[in-house]
Amino acid sequence: MTLIEVSIALMIAMVLAVASMAMLSQQLSFTRMVQNQIFLLEDCPSINNTLSRMLGRVDSYRIYPTVAGAKAGGAGVITGGKAIVLSCSDSLERVSRSIVAAEADFYVENGVLRIRLTGPNNEEITYSGHTQS
Amino acid sequence: MKPELHSYRKGAGGYITFLIVMSVAVVAFAFLLAAYKATLRAQETQKTTQLRVDVAQRESAILRSILAVVPNKAIQCMQENSSLSPTPYNWTTISTESIALANAADADADGVGANIGSARLANPANFTGSVSNIFRGASGSGLINAGVNTQLSADYPPYLTTSLTTASLDATYPIVAETKTYGTNAAGTAQLSTSLYPIYNRIPYPKIRFGYSQSNASFVAKRNYWAFSIRYPESVPGVSRTRKLYVLSLYEVPSQVAISASVFMSLGRYSTGEKWAGVQINGAVFGERILAEESLSLNRLSSRAGIQIESGAAQSVAGTTAQNGFDSGNTIQSFEAANDAMFPVSVAGGFGRIAFVPLNRGLDFYRFLNTTGDSNRLSPTSWNDYTIGARRCAIKVTVTQCTSASNQTPTTIVVSYLTSSGTGSFTLTRGSHWPTDSQSGGTAIPFQTETIQTGRRCLSVHVDRLAGWLTARGALGVDSNNYIAINPDTSQSTVRTPTFPSNSLDMGITLRGGGGLTAFTKGFSLVTNLRLFFAADLNNIPTTAPAGSGLSGTFYPPLSIFAPEKRWGTTTTPRLVRFRGQLGALDSGSGEMIRPLDLRTGGTDEVAEDMDAILNEITSPAQLPPITFPNWLLTIEEVDTNSAGNT
């Protein structure tokens, strides 16, 4: 084996090593990206399902800037909400009220309730909903 | 000397390289597997979510379709020959049609997928089975439980009482009938005595955003309901679902707001262009469509199809201001955030599970002659009797002969009335049994003739003579014979067919002697398809409110006058029009916009602008006159079997 052959073999090995490292790095990046999207891919659809079905069954809502405010009742807001009181009436006109509070922004835009959620990597998703009646 | 390099090992080289490549490949493959698994999990989550949302939306669409289908079926059950082939009106058909109307059974109803070839079905929520797998009664094996004669549980509204026959029909068809009434079981929900007010009572208004009445308040109505459960479709792979219970309510609502019109209505101006003056509205206004041309002060403003408020005509409604476009932007939400109340301006078409149906028969409302038949019905109450005010009247006056086609002075009328054994009738003929006021005995007869200042020939109704005349005829008193319908029999050669607008040659009706109606303890109504003239003061003597009515203070006996055209006074001298009560307008078929306060004078036919009108709402069934205009309000509400509610 000549020196030239050894050189070539080393060069190929180095190219292979660099390519392998690049591929590995790409795989790591891809996996990281997938992990970063997990909020949008897995959590958000579930939250969407919960919110849309919940809002579809309520008669009215009221937004409050704090959970304490929601518990206390009284006048609400249409921007900057951190809690929302959902009111449902049944066939006997009895009203049940529930408080939903989350790390989210509740607000009203163009007459439509919006709920903006921020994920762990600052990804944002906004839901829009309307009550049933 | 050239050195030689020797391999340390025998055999082929490159193993280390192979090992490195394989190791890297394994690691990369592991990462790929992890990513693939995460993707699969995300897709599974999204699929399940999408399915749930899809199913919920289809179910919601079916519920909305029920609100569109049921009133039509209930009407058809009240119409002629519905009992001869009843299948189209039963709950099975209603359920099937509701699913079809919602377009919920097949996500690809147009068959687009068939053109793709061997496409794989991606809509497991599609449905082809029996409706009984979707709809079930709240109890038992039927599709639905009617809210009659039996209380399903404490979570349901109080039932109505009726005969066993009607109850049996109601379990199969949506039956609306006057024989379904409130019983003592409804005490509490029905806020007034059910023995005094078994048909219409004061009951809670449903908590809906449509403000015909005030949310959290009461209104005068009767609530029919049917209970059912739904799970649509019966099962979806991978999605666990529960069967939900609902109550479909049909409220029978007699017209009770201050101003109501089942046509396009303008508010604020007379047809002369002048702004309303001397008008106070203490209540709600309802119209099919509304155009507000001037600023008004109201309690509520509601419409079935839409409200337009002209620029500069902002409405002051229950202390808030409503301008055009109130239903866009955040106006409604800002109000509701600041007040624990619904926005007082609403349009029924803007909400999902509500239907408001004015039962408008137009000009037919005034006719009891030449109406269609109503035999062989499923419902014990006929559609014509239910919706045509003239047909319901106890006293029916038919003008069968006039002097001539050009002189519509009645010469023969036939009066039918209620007696203890059923009905009786008496024919009044000039020169025979019908003396004029100037002849002996003439002033005892409640029906006379006159020619008013404009030359129009009229049949005059003297309300104050009715009680004595009925007694002389052996008829029941004005407790029962307290609503009169007057129609000309246009099949007779001397009787003209009334036109709308009224021709000057047409006969008219003048109303006299009605200043004091206190003898009419159950109210008084008059319905005619002729132009009606208020020739004298009407119902201006108060009495005490009936015991158990929930009312106090000044009370006037309930009165309703239905005529396609009403004129105030009979002379050409303009007079102040003083009015208290409610105003309404039926559809004349012209499609034109109406102005409810265009109260025209009898002599000049001009709009009376010298007016003192206070328009109020009806708040007790004691204020309902014998003849009212019917509406239906339909809602679907979920039954909450777990909660007694917070309020």
mmCIF file of C-alpha atoms in Angstrom, chain B residues 308-642:
data_model
loop_
_atom_site.group_PDB
_atom_site.id
_atom_site.type_symbol
_atom_site.label_atom_id
_atom_site.label_comp_id
_atom_site.label_asym_id
_atom_site.label_seq_id
_atom_site.Cartn_x
_atom_site.Cartn_y
_atom_site.Cartn_z
ATOM 1 C CA GLN B 308 -81.754 48.169 10.209
ATOM 2 C CA ILE B 309 -81.257 51.409 12.100
ATOM 3 C CA GLU B 310 -80.845 54.497 9.983
ATOM 4 C CA SER B 311 -78.001 56.892 10.581
ATOM 5 C CA GLY B 312 -78.949 59.358 13.279
ATOM 6 C CA ALA B 313 -81.791 57.129 14.487
ATOM 7 C CA ALA B 314 -80.001 55.369 17.336
ATOM 8 C CA GLN B 315 -82.469 53.499 19.490
ATOM 9 C CA SER B 316 -82.481 53.860 23.246
ATOM 10 C CA VAL B 317 -83.257 50.330 24.344
ATOM 11 C CA ALA B 318 -83.421 49.450 28.028
ATOM 12 C CA GLY B 319 -80.890 52.113 28.873
ATOM 13 C CA THR B 320 -78.396 51.279 26.178
ATOM 14 C CA THR B 321 -77.963 52.661 22.694
ATOM 15 C CA ALA B 322 -78.297 50.553 19.581
ATOM 16 C CA GLN B 323 -77.080 51.821 16.247
ATOM 17 C CA ASN B 324 -76.954 50.240 12.837
ATOM 18 C CA GLY B 325 -74.490 47.368 12.806
ATOM 19 C CA PHE B 326 -75.091 46.700 16.479
ATOM 20 C CA ASP B 327 -74.642 43.000 15.790
ATOM 21 C CA SER B 328 -71.186 43.434 14.309
ATOM 22 C CA GLY B 329 -68.112 44.495 16.252
ATOM 23 C CA ASN B 330 -68.131 44.085 19.996
ATOM 24 C CA THR B 331 -71.265 46.082 20.874
ATOM 25 C CA ILE B 332 -73.290 43.151 22.160
ATOM 26 C CA GLN B 333 -70.371 41.559 23.988
ATOM 27 C CA SER B 334 -69.374 44.853 25.622
ATOM 28 C CA PHE B 335 -72.915 45.300 26.912
ATOM 29 C CA GLU B 336 -73.156 41.754 28.197
ATOM 30 C CA ALA B 337 -69.747 41.995 29.845
ATOM 31 C CA ALA B 338 -70.828 45.064 31.779
ATOM 32 C CA ASN B 339 -74.378 43.897 32.521
ATOM 33 C CA ASP B 340 -75.610 40.519 33.645
ATOM 34 C CA ALA B 341 -78.253 40.593 30.933
ATOM 35 C CA MET B 342 -78.730 39.821 27.269
ATOM 36 C CA PHE B 343 -78.413 42.663 24.781
ATOM 37 C CA PRO B 344 -81.966 44.015 24.380
ATOM 38 C CA VAL B 345 -81.830 44.120 20.579
ATOM 39 C CA SER B 346 -81.911 40.729 18.874
ATOM 40 C CA VAL B 347 -82.618 38.920 15.635
ATOM 41 C CA ALA B 348 -83.968 35.362 15.881
ATOM 42 C CA GLY B 349 -82.227 34.255 12.699
ATOM 43 C CA GLY B 350 -78.859 34.946 14.292
ATOM 44 C CA PHE B 351 -79.091 32.142 16.819
ATOM 45 C CA GLY B 352 -78.765 28.407 16.466
ATOM 46 C CA ARG B 353 -81.324 26.561 18.504
ATOM 47 C CA ILE B 354 -84.221 28.982 18.372
ATOM 48 C CA ALA B 355 -87.072 29.377 15.937
ATOM 49 C CA PHE B 356 -89.765 32.011 16.189
ATOM 50 C CA VAL B 357 -92.763 31.398 13.965
ATOM 51 C CA PRO B 358 -95.582 33.950 13.694
ATOM 52 C CA LEU B 359 -98.610 31.981 12.498
ATOM 53 C CA ASN B 360 -99.609 34.552 9.965
ATOM 54 C CA ARG B 361 -102.612 33.772 7.774
ATOM 55 C CA GLY B 362 -102.698 37.247 6.301
ATOM 56 C CA LEU B 363 -106.121 38.475 5.167
ATOM 57 C CA ASP B 364 -107.566 34.998 5.806
ATOM 58 C CA PHE B 365 -107.359 35.818 9.525
ATOM 59 C CA TYR B 366 -110.489 37.951 9.117
ATOM 60 C CA ARG B 367 -112.672 35.424 7.268
ATOM 61 C CA PHE B 368 -114.858 32.647 8.623
ATOM 62 C CA LEU B 369 -116.650 32.111 5.310
ATOM 63 C CA ASN B 370 -115.153 30.148 2.424
ATOM 64 C CA THR B 371 -112.261 28.707 4.401
ATOM 65 C CA THR B 372 -110.798 25.306 3.628
ATOM 66 C CA GLY B 373 -112.002 22.154 5.342
ATOM 67 C CA ASP B 374 -110.399 20.656 8.384
ATOM 68 C CA SER B 375 -111.813 17.162 8.802
ATOM 69 C CA ASN B 376 -109.759 13.990 9.333
ATOM 70 C CA ARG B 377 -107.070 15.651 11.382
ATOM 71 C CA LEU B 378 -104.529 14.138 13.739
ATOM 72 C CA SER B 379 -104.725 17.054 16.152
ATOM 73 C CA PRO B 380 -108.001 17.709 17.944
ATOM 74 C CA THR B 381 -107.517 21.404 17.141
ATOM 75 C CA SER B 382 -107.922 22.485 13.543
ATOM 76 C CA TRP B 383 -105.322 24.664 11.903
ATOM 77 C CA ASN B 384 -107.995 27.018 10.617
ATOM 78 C CA ASP B 385 -109.617 27.421 14.007
ATOM 79 C CA TYR B 386 -106.220 27.928 15.583
ATOM 80 C CA THR B 387 -104.934 30.580 13.229
ATOM 81 C CA ILE B 388 -108.016 32.278 11.786
ATOM 82 C CA GLY B 389 -109.385 34.659 14.362
ATOM 83 C CA ALA B 390 -112.758 34.990 12.649
ATOM 84 C CA ARG B 391 -113.408 31.245 12.790
ATOM 85 C CA ARG B 392 -112.869 31.121 16.514
ATOM 86 C CA CYS B 393 -115.526 33.705 17.302
ATOM 87 C CA ALA B 394 -118.580 32.728 19.304
ATOM 88 C CA ILE B 395 -120.842 35.164 17.470
ATOM 89 C CA LYS B 396 -120.693 35.107 13.702
ATOM 90 C CA VAL B 397 -122.564 37.734 11.737
ATOM 91 C CA THR B 398 -123.069 37.049 8.030
ATOM 92 C CA VAL B 399 -124.361 39.803 5.786
ATOM 93 C CA THR B 400 -126.454 37.918 3.252
ATOM 94 C CA GLN B 401 -128.268 40.732 1.511
ATOM 95 C CA CYS B 402 -127.705 44.409 0.827
ATOM 96 C CA THR B 403 -129.871 47.034 -0.807
ATOM 97 C CA SER B 404 -127.940 46.639 -4.060
ATOM 98 C CA ALA B 405 -124.428 46.068 -5.348
ATOM 99 C CA SER B 406 -123.899 49.831 -5.370
ATOM 100 C CA ASN B 407 -125.629 50.418 -2.044
ATOM 101 C CA GLN B 408 -124.108 48.117 0.535
ATOM 102 C CA THR B 409 -126.568 48.922 3.295
ATOM 103 C CA PRO B 410 -127.252 45.508 4.825
ATOM 104 C CA THR B 411 -130.878 44.407 4.636
ATOM 105 C CA THR B 412 -130.499 40.868 5.896
ATOM 106 C CA ILE B 413 -127.935 39.498 8.340
ATOM 107 C CA VAL B 414 -127.699 36.103 10.016
ATOM 108 C CA VAL B 415 -126.369 36.072 13.567
ATOM 109 C CA SER B 416 -125.187 32.791 15.074
ATOM 110 C CA TYR B 417 -124.231 32.516 18.737
ATOM 111 C CA LEU B 418 -123.524 30.040 21.494
ATOM 112 C CA THR B 419 -126.365 28.552 23.521
ATOM 113 C CA SER B 420 -126.393 26.128 26.388
ATOM 114 C CA SER B 421 -127.154 23.330 23.937
ATOM 115 C CA GLY B 422 -124.660 24.321 21.259
ATOM 116 C CA THR B 423 -125.312 27.067 18.753
ATOM 117 C CA GLY B 424 -128.347 29.074 17.707
ATOM 118 C CA SER B 425 -128.958 31.626 15.008
ATOM 119 C CA PHE B 426 -131.325 34.422 14.222
ATOM 120 C CA THR B 427 -131.976 36.167 10.937
ATOM 121 C CA LEU B 428 -132.509 39.906 10.988
ATOM 122 C CA THR B 429 -134.337 41.195 7.928
ATOM 123 C CA ARG B 430 -135.343 44.799 7.407
ATOM 124 C CA GLY B 431 -139.108 45.096 7.424
ATOM 125 C CA SER B 432 -139.498 41.760 9.162
ATOM 126 C CA HIS B 433 -137.523 41.132 12.378
ATOM 127 C CA TRP B 434 -135.103 44.009 12.181
ATOM 128 C CA PRO B 435 -136.565 47.386 13.212
ATOM 129 C CA THR B 436 -134.344 50.428 12.800
ATOM 130 C CA ASP B 437 -133.263 52.547 15.750
ATOM 131 C CA SER B 438 -136.151 54.897 15.082
ATOM 132 C CA GLN B 439 -138.665 52.060 15.143
ATOM 133 C CA SER B 440 -140.045 50.258 18.162
ATOM 134 C CA GLY B 441 -137.598 47.743 19.584
ATOM 135 C CA GLY B 442 -134.801 48.851 17.299
ATOM 136 C CA THR B 443 -132.576 50.208 20.061
ATOM 137 C CA ALA B 444 -132.474 46.758 21.690
ATOM 138 C CA ILE B 445 -130.773 45.195 18.707
ATOM 139 C CA PRO B 446 -126.967 45.331 18.696
ATOM 140 C CA PHE B 447 -126.705 45.419 14.903
ATOM 141 C CA GLN B 448 -127.996 48.379 12.949
ATOM 142 C CA THR B 449 -127.128 50.195 9.754
ATOM 143 C CA GLU B 450 -125.937 53.717 9.074
ATOM 144 C CA THR B 451 -124.370 55.894 6.440
ATOM 145 C CA ILE B 452 -121.394 57.823 7.763
ATOM 146 C CA GLN B 453 -120.417 61.353 6.736
ATOM 147 C CA THR B 454 -118.266 60.189 3.828
ATOM 148 C CA GLY B 455 -121.229 58.342 2.355
ATOM 149 C CA ARG B 456 -120.002 54.850 3.146
ATOM 150 C CA ARG B 457 -122.736 52.351 4.081
ATOM 151 C CA CYS B 458 -122.033 50.581 7.304
ATOM 152 C CA LEU B 459 -123.264 47.873 9.603
ATOM 153 C CA SER B 460 -123.025 49.332 13.092
ATOM 154 C CA VAL B 461 -122.259 47.186 16.125
ATOM 155 C CA HIS B 462 -123.655 48.491 19.417
ATOM 156 C CA VAL B 463 -121.657 46.615 22.002
ATOM 157 C CA ASP B 464 -123.729 47.877 24.927
ATOM 158 C CA ARG B 465 -126.875 46.211 23.537
ATOM 159 C CA LEU B 466 -125.319 42.774 23.141
ATOM 160 C CA ALA B 467 -125.950 41.346 26.622
ATOM 161 C CA GLY B 468 -129.668 42.171 26.663
ATOM 162 C CA TRP B 469 -130.254 40.943 23.134
ATOM 163 C CA LEU B 470 -128.473 37.641 23.805
ATOM 164 C CA THR B 471 -130.595 37.093 26.908
ATOM 165 C CA ALA B 472 -133.750 37.755 24.890
ATOM 166 C CA ARG B 473 -132.599 35.180 22.333
ATOM 167 C CA GLY B 474 -131.938 32.573 25.013
ATOM 168 C CA ALA B 475 -128.237 32.564 24.219
ATOM 169 C CA LEU B 476 -125.346 32.341 26.637
ATOM 170 C CA GLY B 477 -124.270 35.630 28.171
ATOM 171 C CA VAL B 478 -121.356 37.863 27.272
ATOM 172 C CA ASP B 479 -119.057 35.692 29.360
ATOM 173 C CA SER B 480 -119.203 33.231 26.465
ATOM 174 C CA ASN B 481 -120.608 35.254 23.554
ATOM 175 C CA ASN B 482 -117.968 37.929 23.817
ATOM 176 C CA TYR B 483 -116.200 37.721 20.468
ATOM 177 C CA ILE B 484 -117.813 38.642 17.201
ATOM 178 C CA ALA B 485 -116.828 38.027 13.609
ATOM 179 C CA ILE B 486 -118.532 39.852 10.760
ATOM 180 C CA ASN B 487 -118.204 38.772 7.126
ATOM 181 C CA PRO B 488 -120.210 39.607 4.015
ATOM 182 C CA ASP B 489 -121.489 36.567 2.130
ATOM 183 C CA THR B 490 -120.049 37.459 -1.237
ATOM 184 C CA SER B 491 -121.829 34.588 -2.975
ATOM 185 C CA GLN B 492 -124.976 36.736 -2.864
ATOM 186 C CA SER B 493 -125.562 38.992 -5.836
ATOM 187 C CA THR B 494 -126.165 42.148 -3.825
ATOM 188 C CA VAL B 495 -123.090 41.725 -1.604
ATOM 189 C CA ARG B 496 -119.762 43.099 -2.824
ATOM 190 C CA THR B 497 -116.512 41.299 -2.228
ATOM 191 C CA PRO B 498 -114.446 43.505 0.088
ATOM 192 C CA THR B 499 -111.200 44.713 -1.417
ATOM 193 C CA PHE B 500 -107.933 45.730 0.165
ATOM 194 C CA PRO B 501 -107.436 48.673 0.217
ATOM 195 C CA SER B 502 -111.128 49.152 0.714
ATOM 196 C CA ASN B 503 -113.214 50.573 -2.118
ATOM 197 C CA SER B 504 -115.521 53.436 -1.183
ATOM 198 C CA LEU B 505 -118.479 51.310 -2.307
ATOM 199 C CA ASP B 506 -117.532 48.486 0.064
ATOM 200 C CA MET B 507 -119.495 48.044 3.243
ATOM 201 C CA GLY B 508 -117.967 49.263 6.497
ATOM 202 C CA ILE B 509 -118.382 48.435 10.167
ATOM 203 C CA THR B 510 -118.923 51.100 12.800
ATOM 204 C CA LEU B 511 -118.287 50.276 16.424
ATOM 205 C CA ARG B 512 -120.431 52.040 18.985
ATOM 206 C CA GLY B 513 -121.479 51.710 22.608
ATOM 207 C CA GLY B 514 -118.206 50.165 23.683
ATOM 208 C CA GLY B 515 -117.118 52.809 26.151
ATOM 209 C CA GLY B 516 -117.746 50.564 29.097
ATOM 210 C CA LEU B 517 -116.782 46.933 28.691
ATOM 211 C CA THR B 518 -116.764 46.012 32.367
ATOM 212 C CA ALA B 519 -119.634 43.562 31.781
ATOM 213 C CA PHE B 520 -117.297 41.594 29.513
ATOM 214 C CA THR B 521 -115.375 39.933 32.313
ATOM 215 C CA LYS B 522 -113.477 37.743 29.840
ATOM 216 C CA GLY B 523 -112.849 40.551 27.409
ATOM 217 C CA PHE B 524 -114.238 41.436 24.032
ATOM 218 C CA SER B 525 -113.008 40.876 20.483
ATOM 219 C CA LEU B 526 -114.260 41.825 17.072
ATOM 220 C CA VAL B 527 -112.926 40.455 13.799
ATOM 221 C CA THR B 528 -114.049 41.563 10.373
ATOM 222 C CA ASN B 529 -112.715 41.646 6.856
ATOM 223 C CA LEU B 530 -114.342 45.048 6.256
ATOM 224 C CA ARG B 531 -113.053 48.532 6.975
ATOM 225 C CA LEU B 532 -113.819 49.292 10.617
ATOM 226 C CA PHE B 533 -114.602 52.739 12.040
ATOM 227 C CA PHE B 534 -114.244 53.553 15.722
ATOM 228 C CA ALA B 535 -117.343 55.710 15.892
ATOM 229 C CA ALA B 536 -117.239 56.316 19.630
ATOM 230 C CA ASP B 537 -114.995 55.950 22.658
ATOM 231 C CA LEU B 538 -114.016 52.402 23.344
ATOM 232 C CA ASN B 539 -113.136 50.668 26.603
ATOM 233 C CA ASN B 540 -112.370 53.802 28.590
ATOM 234 C CA ILE B 541 -113.995 52.771 31.875
ATOM 235 C CA PRO B 542 -111.599 50.963 34.217
ATOM 236 C CA THR B 543 -112.480 48.234 36.649
ATOM 237 C CA THR B 544 -110.636 46.234 39.284
ATOM 238 C CA ALA B 545 -108.125 43.647 38.201
ATOM 239 C CA PRO B 546 -109.432 40.071 38.427
ATOM 240 C CA ALA B 547 -108.468 38.149 41.535
ATOM 241 C CA GLY B 548 -105.528 35.846 40.883
ATOM 242 C CA SER B 549 -104.408 37.747 37.800
ATOM 243 C CA GLY B 550 -101.242 39.022 39.419
ATOM 244 C CA LEU B 551 -102.259 42.543 38.444
ATOM 245 C CA SER B 552 -103.136 45.546 40.511
ATOM 246 C CA GLY B 553 -104.145 49.116 39.894
ATOM 247 C CA THR B 554 -106.126 50.361 36.935
ATOM 248 C CA PHE B 555 -107.409 47.546 34.783
ATOM 249 C CA TYR B 556 -109.351 47.697 31.549
ATOM 250 C CA PRO B 557 -111.139 44.588 30.268
ATOM 251 C CA PRO B 558 -109.051 42.976 27.519
ATOM 252 C CA LEU B 559 -110.100 44.069 24.064
ATOM 253 C CA SER B 560 -108.893 43.207 20.585
ATOM 254 C CA ILE B 561 -110.076 44.528 17.255
ATOM 255 C CA PHE B 562 -108.916 42.809 14.079
ATOM 256 C CA ALA B 563 -109.704 44.415 10.744
ATOM 257 C CA PRO B 564 -107.580 44.912 7.633
ATOM 258 C CA GLU B 565 -108.253 48.652 7.848
ATOM 259 C CA LYS B 566 -109.195 50.655 10.900
ATOM 260 C CA ARG B 567 -110.292 54.267 10.896
ATOM 261 C CA TRP B 568 -110.579 56.566 13.881
ATOM 262 C CA GLY B 569 -113.831 58.492 13.884
ATOM 263 C CA THR B 570 -116.444 58.751 11.158
ATOM 264 C CA THR B 571 -116.498 62.465 10.511
ATOM 265 C CA THR B 572 -114.243 64.745 8.537
ATOM 266 C CA THR B 573 -113.368 66.703 11.674
ATOM 267 C CA PRO B 574 -109.835 65.773 12.864
ATOM 268 C CA ARG B 575 -109.738 64.505 16.425
ATOM 269 C CA LEU B 576 -107.147 63.555 18.973
ATOM 270 C CA VAL B 577 -106.511 59.810 18.920
ATOM 271 C CA ARG B 578 -105.910 58.546 22.430
ATOM 272 C CA PHE B 579 -104.836 54.931 22.557
ATOM 273 C CA ARG B 580 -103.648 52.482 25.239
ATOM 274 C CA GLY B 581 -102.631 48.894 24.578
ATOM 275 C CA GLN B 582 -100.845 46.986 21.823
ATOM 276 C CA LEU B 583 -100.674 47.483 18.078
ATOM 277 C CA GLY B 584 -100.138 44.710 15.576
ATOM 278 C CA ALA B 585 -100.056 44.152 11.863
ATOM 279 C CA LEU B 586 -100.719 41.005 9.840
ATOM 280 C CA ASP B 587 -99.325 40.333 6.410
ATOM 281 C CA SER B 588 -101.676 41.766 3.809
ATOM 282 C CA GLY B 589 -99.821 40.002 1.037
ATOM 283 C CA SER B 590 -98.716 43.259 -0.575
ATOM 284 C CA GLY B 591 -95.145 42.923 0.661
ATOM 285 C CA GLU B 592 -95.085 46.632 1.440
ATOM 286 C CA MET B 593 -93.520 48.110 4.537
ATOM 287 C CA ILE B 594 -96.095 49.018 7.173
ATOM 288 C CA ARG B 595 -96.076 51.887 9.637
ATOM 289 C CA PRO B 596 -97.889 50.706 12.766
ATOM 290 C CA LEU B 597 -98.885 54.152 14.010
ATOM 291 C CA ASP B 598 -100.445 55.286 10.770
ATOM 292 C CA LEU B 599 -103.833 55.524 12.460
ATOM 293 C CA ARG B 600 -106.027 57.150 9.849
ATOM 294 C CA THR B 601 -109.098 59.253 10.442
ATOM 295 C CA GLY B 602 -112.395 57.947 9.168
ATOM 296 C CA GLY B 603 -113.512 61.085 7.415
ATOM 297 C CA THR B 604 -110.440 62.286 5.558
ATOM 298 C CA ASP B 605 -108.462 59.030 5.490
ATOM 299 C CA GLU B 606 -105.432 61.021 6.571
ATOM 300 C CA VAL B 607 -102.917 59.889 9.146
ATOM 301 C CA ALA B 608 -103.801 61.212 12.587
ATOM 302 C CA GLU B 609 -100.751 63.039 13.905
ATOM 303 C CA ASP B 610 -102.562 64.470 16.913
ATOM 304 C CA MET B 611 -101.984 61.425 19.049
ATOM 305 C CA ASP B 612 -101.679 60.346 22.641
ATOM 306 C CA ALA B 613 -100.600 56.719 22.564
ATOM 307 C CA ILE B 614 -99.123 54.647 25.343
ATOM 308 C CA LEU B 615 -98.202 51.166 24.181
ATOM 309 C CA ASN B 616 -97.769 48.504 26.842
ATOM 310 C CA GLU B 617 -97.006 44.817 27.073
ATOM 311 C CA ILE B 618 -99.312 42.093 28.275
ATOM 312 C CA THR B 619 -97.945 40.596 31.478
ATOM 313 C CA SER B 620 -100.844 38.434 32.657
ATOM 314 C CA PRO B 621 -103.212 36.026 30.898
ATOM 315 C CA ALA B 622 -106.013 38.116 32.422
ATOM 316 C CA GLN B 623 -105.085 40.798 29.894
ATOM 317 C CA LEU B 624 -105.525 38.473 26.927
ATOM 318 C CA PRO B 625 -108.650 39.175 24.881
ATOM 319 C CA PRO B 626 -110.632 36.245 23.440
ATOM 320 C CA ILE B 627 -108.939 36.595 20.051
ATOM 321 C CA THR B 628 -105.174 36.952 19.881
ATOM 322 C CA PHE B 629 -102.566 36.532 17.208
ATOM 323 C CA PRO B 630 -100.650 33.258 17.706
ATOM 324 C CA ASN B 631 -96.885 32.743 17.544
ATOM 325 C CA TRP B 632 -94.718 29.736 18.211
ATOM 326 C CA LEU B 633 -91.314 29.872 19.852
ATOM 327 C CA LEU B 634 -89.277 26.678 19.538
ATOM 328 C CA THR B 635 -86.173 25.882 21.524
ATOM 329 C CA ILE B 636 -84.016 22.835 22.157
ATOM 330 C CA GLU B 637 -82.342 22.618 25.535
ATOM 331 C CA GLU B 638 -80.180 19.929 27.037
ATOM 332 C CA VAL B 639 -81.432 18.132 30.099
ATOM 333 C CA ASP B 640 -78.998 18.346 32.977
ATOM 334 C CA THR B 641 -79.600 15.328 35.171
ATOM 335 C CA ASN B 642 -76.624 16.018 37.403
#
